[in-house]
mmCIF file of C-alpha atoms in Angstrom:
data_model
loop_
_atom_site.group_PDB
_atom_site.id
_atom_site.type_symbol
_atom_site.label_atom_id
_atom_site.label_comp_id
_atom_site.label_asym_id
_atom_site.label_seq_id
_atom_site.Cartn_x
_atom_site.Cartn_y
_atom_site.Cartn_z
ATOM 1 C CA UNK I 396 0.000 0.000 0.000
ATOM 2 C CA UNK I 397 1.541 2.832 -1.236
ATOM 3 C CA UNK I 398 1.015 6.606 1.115
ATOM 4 C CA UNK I 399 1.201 10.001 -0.197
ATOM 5 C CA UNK I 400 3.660 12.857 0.972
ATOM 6 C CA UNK I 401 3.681 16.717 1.325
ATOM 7 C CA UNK I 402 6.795 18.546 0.755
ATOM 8 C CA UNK I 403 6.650 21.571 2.663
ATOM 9 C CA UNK I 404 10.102 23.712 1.478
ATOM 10 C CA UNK I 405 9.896 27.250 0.125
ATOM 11 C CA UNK I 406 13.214 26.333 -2.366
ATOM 12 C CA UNK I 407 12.246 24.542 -5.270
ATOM 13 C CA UNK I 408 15.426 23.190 -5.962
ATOM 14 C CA UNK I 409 15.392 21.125 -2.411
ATOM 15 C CA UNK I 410 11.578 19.939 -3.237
ATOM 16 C CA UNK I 411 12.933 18.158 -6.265
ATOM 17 C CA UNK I 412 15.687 16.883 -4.378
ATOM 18 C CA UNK I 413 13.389 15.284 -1.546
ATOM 19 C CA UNK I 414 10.900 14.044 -4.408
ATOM 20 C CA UNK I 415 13.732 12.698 -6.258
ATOM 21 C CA UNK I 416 15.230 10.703 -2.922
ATOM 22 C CA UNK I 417 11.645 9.513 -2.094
ATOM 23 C CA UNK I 418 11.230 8.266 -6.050
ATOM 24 C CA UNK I 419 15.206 6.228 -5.635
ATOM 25 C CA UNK I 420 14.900 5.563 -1.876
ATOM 26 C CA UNK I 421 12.693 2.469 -2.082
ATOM 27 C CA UNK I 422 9.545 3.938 0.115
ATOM 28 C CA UNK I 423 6.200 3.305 -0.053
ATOM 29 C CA UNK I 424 5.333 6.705 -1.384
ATOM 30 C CA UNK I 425 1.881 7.376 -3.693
ATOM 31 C CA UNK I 426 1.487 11.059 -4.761
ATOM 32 C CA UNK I 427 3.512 13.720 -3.658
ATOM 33 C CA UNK I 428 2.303 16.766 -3.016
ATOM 34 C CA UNK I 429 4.721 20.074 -2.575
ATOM 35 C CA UNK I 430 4.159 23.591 -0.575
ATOM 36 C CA UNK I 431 6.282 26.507 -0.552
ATOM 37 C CA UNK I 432 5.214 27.670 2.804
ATOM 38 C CA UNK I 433 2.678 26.934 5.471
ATOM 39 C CA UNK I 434 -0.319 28.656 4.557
ATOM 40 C CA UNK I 435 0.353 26.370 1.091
ATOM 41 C CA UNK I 436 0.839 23.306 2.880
ATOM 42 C CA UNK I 437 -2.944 23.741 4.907
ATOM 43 C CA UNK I 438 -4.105 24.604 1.868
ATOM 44 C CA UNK I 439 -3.077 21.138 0.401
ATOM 45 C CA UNK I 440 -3.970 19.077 3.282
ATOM 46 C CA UNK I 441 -7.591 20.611 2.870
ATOM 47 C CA UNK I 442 -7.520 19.830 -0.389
ATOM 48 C CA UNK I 443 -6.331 16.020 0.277
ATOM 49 C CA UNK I 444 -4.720 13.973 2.852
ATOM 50 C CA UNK I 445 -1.124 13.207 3.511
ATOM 51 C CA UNK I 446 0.621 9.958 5.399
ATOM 52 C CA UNK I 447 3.758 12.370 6.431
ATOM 53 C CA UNK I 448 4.696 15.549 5.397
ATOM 54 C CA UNK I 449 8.513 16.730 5.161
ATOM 55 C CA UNK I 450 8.573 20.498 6.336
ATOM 56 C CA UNK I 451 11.292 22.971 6.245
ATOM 57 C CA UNK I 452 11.548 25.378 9.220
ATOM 58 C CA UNK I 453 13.168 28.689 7.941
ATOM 59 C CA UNK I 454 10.260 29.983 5.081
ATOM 60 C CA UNK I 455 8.578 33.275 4.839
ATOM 61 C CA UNK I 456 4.284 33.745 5.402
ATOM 62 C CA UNK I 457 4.259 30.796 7.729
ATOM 63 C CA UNK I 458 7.547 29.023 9.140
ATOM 64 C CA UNK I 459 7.730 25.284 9.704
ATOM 65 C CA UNK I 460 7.245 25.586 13.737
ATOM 66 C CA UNK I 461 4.321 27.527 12.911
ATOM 67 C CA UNK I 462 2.762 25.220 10.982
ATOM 68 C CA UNK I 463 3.530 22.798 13.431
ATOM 69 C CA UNK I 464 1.907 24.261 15.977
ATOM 70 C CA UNK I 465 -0.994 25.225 14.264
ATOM 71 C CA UNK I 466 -1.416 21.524 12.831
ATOM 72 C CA UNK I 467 -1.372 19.800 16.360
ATOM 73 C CA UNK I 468 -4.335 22.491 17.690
ATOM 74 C CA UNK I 469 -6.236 21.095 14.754
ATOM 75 C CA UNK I 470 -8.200 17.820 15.422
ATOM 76 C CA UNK I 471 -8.187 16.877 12.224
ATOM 77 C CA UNK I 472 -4.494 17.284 11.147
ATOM 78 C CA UNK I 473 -2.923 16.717 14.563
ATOM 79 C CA UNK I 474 -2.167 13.268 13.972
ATOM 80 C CA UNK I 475 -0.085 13.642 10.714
ATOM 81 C CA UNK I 476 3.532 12.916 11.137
ATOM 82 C CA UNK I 477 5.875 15.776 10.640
ATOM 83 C CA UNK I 478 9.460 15.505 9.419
ATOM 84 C CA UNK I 479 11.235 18.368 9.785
ATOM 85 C CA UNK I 480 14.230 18.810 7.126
ATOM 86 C CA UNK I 481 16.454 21.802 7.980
ATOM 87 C CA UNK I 482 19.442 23.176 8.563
ATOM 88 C CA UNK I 483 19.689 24.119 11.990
ATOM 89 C CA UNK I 484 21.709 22.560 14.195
ATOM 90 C CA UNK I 485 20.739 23.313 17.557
ATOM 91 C CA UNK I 486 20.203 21.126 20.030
ATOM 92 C CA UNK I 487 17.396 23.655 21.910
ATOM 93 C CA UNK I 488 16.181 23.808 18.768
ATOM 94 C CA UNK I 489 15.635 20.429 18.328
ATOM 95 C CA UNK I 490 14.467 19.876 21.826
ATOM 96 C CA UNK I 491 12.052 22.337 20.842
ATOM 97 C CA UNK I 492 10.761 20.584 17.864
ATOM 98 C CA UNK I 493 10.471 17.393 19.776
ATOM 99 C CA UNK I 494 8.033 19.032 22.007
ATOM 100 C CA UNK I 495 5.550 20.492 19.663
ATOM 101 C CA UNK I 496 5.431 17.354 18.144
ATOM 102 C CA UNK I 497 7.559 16.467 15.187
ATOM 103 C CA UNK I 498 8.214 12.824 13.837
ATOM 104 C CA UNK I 499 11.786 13.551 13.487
ATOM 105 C CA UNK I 500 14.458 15.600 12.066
ATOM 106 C CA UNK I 501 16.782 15.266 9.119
ATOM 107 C CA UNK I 502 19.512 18.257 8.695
ATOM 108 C CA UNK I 503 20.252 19.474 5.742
ATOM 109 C CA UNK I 504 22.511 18.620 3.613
ATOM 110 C CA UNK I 505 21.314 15.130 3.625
ATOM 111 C CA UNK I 506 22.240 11.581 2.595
ATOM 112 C CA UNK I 507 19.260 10.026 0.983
ATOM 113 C CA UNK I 508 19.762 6.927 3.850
ATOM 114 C CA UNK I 509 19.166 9.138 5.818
ATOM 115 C CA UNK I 510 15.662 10.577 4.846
ATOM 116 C CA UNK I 511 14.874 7.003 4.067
ATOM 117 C CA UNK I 512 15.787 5.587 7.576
ATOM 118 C CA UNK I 513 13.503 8.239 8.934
ATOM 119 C CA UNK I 514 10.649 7.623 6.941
ATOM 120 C CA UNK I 515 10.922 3.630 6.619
ATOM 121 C CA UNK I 516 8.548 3.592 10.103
ATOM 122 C CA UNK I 517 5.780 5.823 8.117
ATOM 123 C CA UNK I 518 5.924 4.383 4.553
ATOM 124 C CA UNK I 519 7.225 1.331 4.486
ATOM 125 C CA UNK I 520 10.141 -0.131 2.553
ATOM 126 C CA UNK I 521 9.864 -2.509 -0.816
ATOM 127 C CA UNK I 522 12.820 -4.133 0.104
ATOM 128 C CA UNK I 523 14.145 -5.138 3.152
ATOM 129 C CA UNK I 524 17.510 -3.650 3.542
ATOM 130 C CA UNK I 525 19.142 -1.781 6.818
ATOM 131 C CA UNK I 526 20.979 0.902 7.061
ATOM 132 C CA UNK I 527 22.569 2.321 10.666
ATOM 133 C CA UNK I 528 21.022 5.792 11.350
ATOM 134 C CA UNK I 529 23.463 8.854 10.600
ATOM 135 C CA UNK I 530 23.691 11.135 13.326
ATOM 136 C CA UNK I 531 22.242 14.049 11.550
ATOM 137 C CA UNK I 532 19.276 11.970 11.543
ATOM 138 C CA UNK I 533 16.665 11.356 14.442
ATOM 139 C CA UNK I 534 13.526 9.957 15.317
ATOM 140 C CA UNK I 535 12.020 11.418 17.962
ATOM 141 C CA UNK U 564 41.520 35.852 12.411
ATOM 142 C CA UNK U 565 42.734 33.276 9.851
ATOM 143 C CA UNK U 566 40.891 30.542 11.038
ATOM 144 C CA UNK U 567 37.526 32.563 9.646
ATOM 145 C CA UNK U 568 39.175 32.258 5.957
ATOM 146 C CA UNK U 569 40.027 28.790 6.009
ATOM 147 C CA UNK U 570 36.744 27.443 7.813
ATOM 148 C CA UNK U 571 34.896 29.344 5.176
ATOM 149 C CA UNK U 572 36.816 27.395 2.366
ATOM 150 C CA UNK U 573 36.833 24.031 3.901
ATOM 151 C CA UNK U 574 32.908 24.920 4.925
ATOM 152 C CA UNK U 575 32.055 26.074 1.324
ATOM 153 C CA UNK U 576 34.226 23.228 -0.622
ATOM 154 C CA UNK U 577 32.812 20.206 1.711
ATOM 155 C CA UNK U 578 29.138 21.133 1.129
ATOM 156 C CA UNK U 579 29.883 22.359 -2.157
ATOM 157 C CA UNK U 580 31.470 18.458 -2.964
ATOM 158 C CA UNK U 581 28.244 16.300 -0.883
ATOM 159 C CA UNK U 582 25.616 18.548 -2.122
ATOM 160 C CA UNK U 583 26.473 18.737 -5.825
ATOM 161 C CA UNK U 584 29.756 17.250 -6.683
ATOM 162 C CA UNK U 585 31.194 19.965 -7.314
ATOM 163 C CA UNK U 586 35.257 20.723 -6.355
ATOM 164 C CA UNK U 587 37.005 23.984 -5.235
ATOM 165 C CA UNK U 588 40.491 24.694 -6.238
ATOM 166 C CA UNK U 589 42.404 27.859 -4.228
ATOM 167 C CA UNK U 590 43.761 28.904 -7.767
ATOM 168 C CA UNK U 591 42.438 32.431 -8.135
ATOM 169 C CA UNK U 592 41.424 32.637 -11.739
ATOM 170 C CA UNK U 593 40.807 36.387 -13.145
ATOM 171 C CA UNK U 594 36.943 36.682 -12.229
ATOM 172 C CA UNK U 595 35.072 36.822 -15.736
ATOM 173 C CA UNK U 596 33.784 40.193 -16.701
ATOM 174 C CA UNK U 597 31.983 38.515 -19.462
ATOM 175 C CA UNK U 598 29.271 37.056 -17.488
ATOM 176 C CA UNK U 599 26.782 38.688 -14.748
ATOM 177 C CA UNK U 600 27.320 38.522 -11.203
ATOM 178 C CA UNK U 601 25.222 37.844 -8.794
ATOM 179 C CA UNK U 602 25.291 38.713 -4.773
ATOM 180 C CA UNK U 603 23.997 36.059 -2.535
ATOM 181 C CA UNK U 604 23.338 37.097 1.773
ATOM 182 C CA UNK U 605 21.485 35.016 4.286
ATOM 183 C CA UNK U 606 21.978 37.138 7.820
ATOM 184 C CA UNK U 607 22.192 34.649 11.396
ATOM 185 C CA UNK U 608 20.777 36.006 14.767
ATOM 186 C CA UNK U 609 21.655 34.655 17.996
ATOM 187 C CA UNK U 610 23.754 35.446 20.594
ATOM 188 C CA UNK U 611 25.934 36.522 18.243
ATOM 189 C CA UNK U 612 24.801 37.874 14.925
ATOM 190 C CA UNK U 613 26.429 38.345 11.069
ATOM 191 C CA UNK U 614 25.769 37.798 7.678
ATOM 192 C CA UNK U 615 27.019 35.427 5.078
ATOM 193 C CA UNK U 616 27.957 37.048 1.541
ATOM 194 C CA UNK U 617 28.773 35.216 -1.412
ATOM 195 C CA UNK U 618 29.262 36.535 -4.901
ATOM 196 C CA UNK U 619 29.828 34.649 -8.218
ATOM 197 C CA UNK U 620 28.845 34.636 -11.554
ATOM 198 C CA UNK U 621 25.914 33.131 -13.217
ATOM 199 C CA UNK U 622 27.760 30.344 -14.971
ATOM 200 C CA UNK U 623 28.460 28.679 -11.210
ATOM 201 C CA UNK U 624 24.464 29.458 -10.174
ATOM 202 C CA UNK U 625 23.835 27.015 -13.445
ATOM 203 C CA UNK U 626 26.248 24.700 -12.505
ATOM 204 C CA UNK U 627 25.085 24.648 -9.015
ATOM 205 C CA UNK U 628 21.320 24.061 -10.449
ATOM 206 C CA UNK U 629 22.030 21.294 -12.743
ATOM 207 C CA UNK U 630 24.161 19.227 -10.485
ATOM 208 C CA UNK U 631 21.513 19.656 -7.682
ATOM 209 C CA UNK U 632 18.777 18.968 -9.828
ATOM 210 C CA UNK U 633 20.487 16.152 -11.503
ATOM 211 C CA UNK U 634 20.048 17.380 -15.067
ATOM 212 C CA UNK U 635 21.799 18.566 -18.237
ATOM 213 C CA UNK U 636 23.188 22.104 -17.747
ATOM 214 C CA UNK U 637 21.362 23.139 -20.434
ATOM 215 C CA UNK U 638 17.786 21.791 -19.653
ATOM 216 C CA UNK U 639 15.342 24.740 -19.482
ATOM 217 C CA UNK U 640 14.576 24.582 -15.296
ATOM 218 C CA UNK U 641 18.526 25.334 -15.171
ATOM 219 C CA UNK U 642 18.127 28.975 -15.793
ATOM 220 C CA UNK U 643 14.568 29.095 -13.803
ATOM 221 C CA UNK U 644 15.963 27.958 -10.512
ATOM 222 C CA UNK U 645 19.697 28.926 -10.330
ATOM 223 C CA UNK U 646 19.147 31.704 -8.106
ATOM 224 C CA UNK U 647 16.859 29.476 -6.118
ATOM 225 C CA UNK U 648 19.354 27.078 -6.177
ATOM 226 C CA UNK U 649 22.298 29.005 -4.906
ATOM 227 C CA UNK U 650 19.814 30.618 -2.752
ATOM 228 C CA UNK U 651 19.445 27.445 -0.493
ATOM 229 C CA UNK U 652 23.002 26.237 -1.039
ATOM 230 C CA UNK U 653 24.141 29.488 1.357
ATOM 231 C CA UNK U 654 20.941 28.697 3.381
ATOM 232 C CA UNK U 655 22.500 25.310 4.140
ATOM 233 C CA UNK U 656 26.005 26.639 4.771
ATOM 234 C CA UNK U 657 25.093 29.179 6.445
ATOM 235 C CA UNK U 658 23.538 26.490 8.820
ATOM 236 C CA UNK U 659 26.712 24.951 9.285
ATOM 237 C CA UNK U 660 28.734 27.883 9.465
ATOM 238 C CA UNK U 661 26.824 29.057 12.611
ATOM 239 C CA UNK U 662 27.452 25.370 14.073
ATOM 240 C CA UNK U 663 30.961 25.731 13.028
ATOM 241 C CA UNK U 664 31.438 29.051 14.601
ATOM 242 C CA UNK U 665 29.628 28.489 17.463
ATOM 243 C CA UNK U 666 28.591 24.996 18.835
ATOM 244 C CA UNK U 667 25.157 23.134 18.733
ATOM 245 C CA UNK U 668 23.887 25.188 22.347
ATOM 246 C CA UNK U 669 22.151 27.938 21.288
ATOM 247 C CA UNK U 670 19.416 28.753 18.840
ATOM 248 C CA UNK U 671 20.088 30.725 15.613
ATOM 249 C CA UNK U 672 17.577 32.077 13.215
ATOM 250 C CA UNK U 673 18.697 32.546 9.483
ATOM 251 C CA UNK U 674 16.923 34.759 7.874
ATOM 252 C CA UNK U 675 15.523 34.428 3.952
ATOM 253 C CA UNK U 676 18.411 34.031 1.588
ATOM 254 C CA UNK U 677 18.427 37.153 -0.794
ATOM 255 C CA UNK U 678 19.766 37.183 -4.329
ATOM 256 C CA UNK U 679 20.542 40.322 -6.473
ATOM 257 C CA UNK U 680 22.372 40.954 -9.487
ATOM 258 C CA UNK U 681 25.018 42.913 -9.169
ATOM 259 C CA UNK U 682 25.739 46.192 -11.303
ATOM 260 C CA UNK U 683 29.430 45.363 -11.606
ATOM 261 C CA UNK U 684 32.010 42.628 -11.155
ATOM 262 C CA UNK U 685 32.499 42.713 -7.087
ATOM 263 C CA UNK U 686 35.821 43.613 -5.918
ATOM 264 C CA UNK U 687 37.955 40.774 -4.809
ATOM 265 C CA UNK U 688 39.515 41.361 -1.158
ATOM 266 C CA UNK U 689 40.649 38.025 0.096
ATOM 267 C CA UNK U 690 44.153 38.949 -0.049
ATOM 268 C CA UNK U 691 43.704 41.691 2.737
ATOM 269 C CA UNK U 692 40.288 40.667 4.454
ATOM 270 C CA UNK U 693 40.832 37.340 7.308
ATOM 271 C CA UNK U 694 37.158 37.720 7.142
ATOM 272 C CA UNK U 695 36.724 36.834 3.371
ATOM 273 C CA UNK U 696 37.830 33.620 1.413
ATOM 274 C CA UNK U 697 38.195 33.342 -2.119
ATOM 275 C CA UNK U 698 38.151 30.036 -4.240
ATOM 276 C CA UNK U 699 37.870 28.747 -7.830
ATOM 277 C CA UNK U 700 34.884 26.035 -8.837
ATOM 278 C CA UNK U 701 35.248 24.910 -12.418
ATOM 279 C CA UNK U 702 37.355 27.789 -13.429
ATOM 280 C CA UNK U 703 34.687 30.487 -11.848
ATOM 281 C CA UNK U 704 36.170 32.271 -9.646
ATOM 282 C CA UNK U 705 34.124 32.873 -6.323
ATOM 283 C CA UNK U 706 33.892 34.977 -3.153
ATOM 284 C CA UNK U 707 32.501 34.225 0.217
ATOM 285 C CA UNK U 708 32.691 37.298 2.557
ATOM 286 C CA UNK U 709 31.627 36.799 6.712
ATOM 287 C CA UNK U 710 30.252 40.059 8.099
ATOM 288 C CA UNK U 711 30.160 39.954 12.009
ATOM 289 C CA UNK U 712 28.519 42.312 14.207
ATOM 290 C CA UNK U 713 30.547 42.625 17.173
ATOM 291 C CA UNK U 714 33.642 40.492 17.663
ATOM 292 C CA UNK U 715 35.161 38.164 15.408
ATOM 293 C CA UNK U 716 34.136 34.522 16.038
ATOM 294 C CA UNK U 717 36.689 31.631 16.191
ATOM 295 C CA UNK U 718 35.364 28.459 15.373
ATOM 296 C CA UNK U 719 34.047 26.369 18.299
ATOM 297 C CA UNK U 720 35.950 24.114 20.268
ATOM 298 C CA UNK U 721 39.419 26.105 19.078
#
């Protein structure tokens, strides 16, 4: 069973890069969907459903802790797991993230194992190989 | 302080090789005044705040685009999203610059990476500037330039 994705990024250039590492990574994924900020992204997810969006933090109209926070007030969208994919560093900040909910956290720049080891709990692999985790990788 | 100049290079080259294979060299070829040139700054604020300033010419923002995107340099989305592209290359070092610079503690925001096109072919001040690093990426010649409000930072942990 295959489960669609949002990609929430305001750089086009790293939304093709994500789609492109979900299309080679061997995931589970259906349709993917793509936002260039948060207000986008809500506007998607009324529009359909997602199984796990990826979400960038730093982007202008809405940031990715905004949206965050505004998706776990909402009973409907609070349950959708939330990768973040950014390039902040900071443990606080990731503490932070952790607490208003997120899935996990890849930092950019990424190895595709990486976003794949991440998302292999949500979507599913169609084959069964393992890779170690990469620091700059985390479930929460 | 030297150790500014060279973390920028390593900083610039390593991200610069993972992200898009692409390979510095410290020859300083004459920066081409037959091409337009384009001014890149994403500005960090913490407890200690700067900005990030990186100028080269078009032909590397193509480059950049095509390696990221993983197409032929001349496939039409090149030209549409080099400036995106380069834009979120500094957003990402930037990132790691700050980490670099100043440990994992504390939070830092970046702000939106802005591109412009510059009037003129920048000046090139490596020579004199600790502050400023200047490489060479498939015979473009580039410049990264770290503007730092208060004190100059050493990197973390030296």
């Amino acid at each position: 069973m295959s489960h669609d994705v949002l990609i929430v990024d305001d750089s086009v250039t790293i939304r093709q890069m994500v789609k492109k590492t979900l299309d080679i990574a061997g995931l589970n994924v259906g349709e993917v969907y793509e936002a260039s900020n948060g207000i986008e992204a809500l506007a998607q997810l009324n529009d359909h459903p997602v199984a796990v969006m990826l979400v960038d933090i730093n982007m202008p109209t809405m940031n990715g802790i905004q949206l965050l926070t505004r998706m776990r007030g909402n009973r409907r969208l609070k349950d959708i797991p939330i990768v973040i994919v950014s390039t902040e560093g900071s443990r606080q900040r990731i503490a932070e993230l952790e607490s208003i909910g997120a899935f996990g956290y890849v930092r950019k720049p990424f190895h595709p194992e990486q976003l794949r080891d991440v998302l292999k709990p949500l979507l599913g692999v169609k084959d069964h190989a393992t890779n170690e985790n990469d620091a700059e990788g985390a479930l929460f | 302080m030297p150790q500014t100049k060279t973390t920028l290079k390593e900083l610039f080259s390593e991200i610069l090789a993972n992200l898009a294979f692409m390979f510095t060299d410290d020859e300083e070829s004459e920066p081409s005044d037959q091409d337009v040139w384009l001014e890149t700054s994403v500005r960090y604020l913490g407890p200690n705040r700067g900005t990030l300033v990186f100028h080269c010419p078009r032909r590397f923002t193509r480059g950049l685009a095509a390696n990221l995107l993983g197409v032929d340099p001349e496939a039409p989305q090149v030209n549409d999203q080099s400036e995106d592209a380069v834009r979120e290359f500094m957003n990402i070092l930037c990132g790691q610059l700050v980490t670099q610079f100043f440990g994992s503690q504390d939070i830092y925001n970046l702000s939106i990476p802005q591109c412009r096109v510059l009037p003129e072919v920048p000046e090139f001040i490596a020579a004199r500037d600790p502050n400023v690093a200047s490489l060479s990426v498939d015979g473009s010649r580039i410049q990264l330039v770290h503007l730092v409000e208060g004190e100059t930072p050493s990197p973390a942990g030296a």
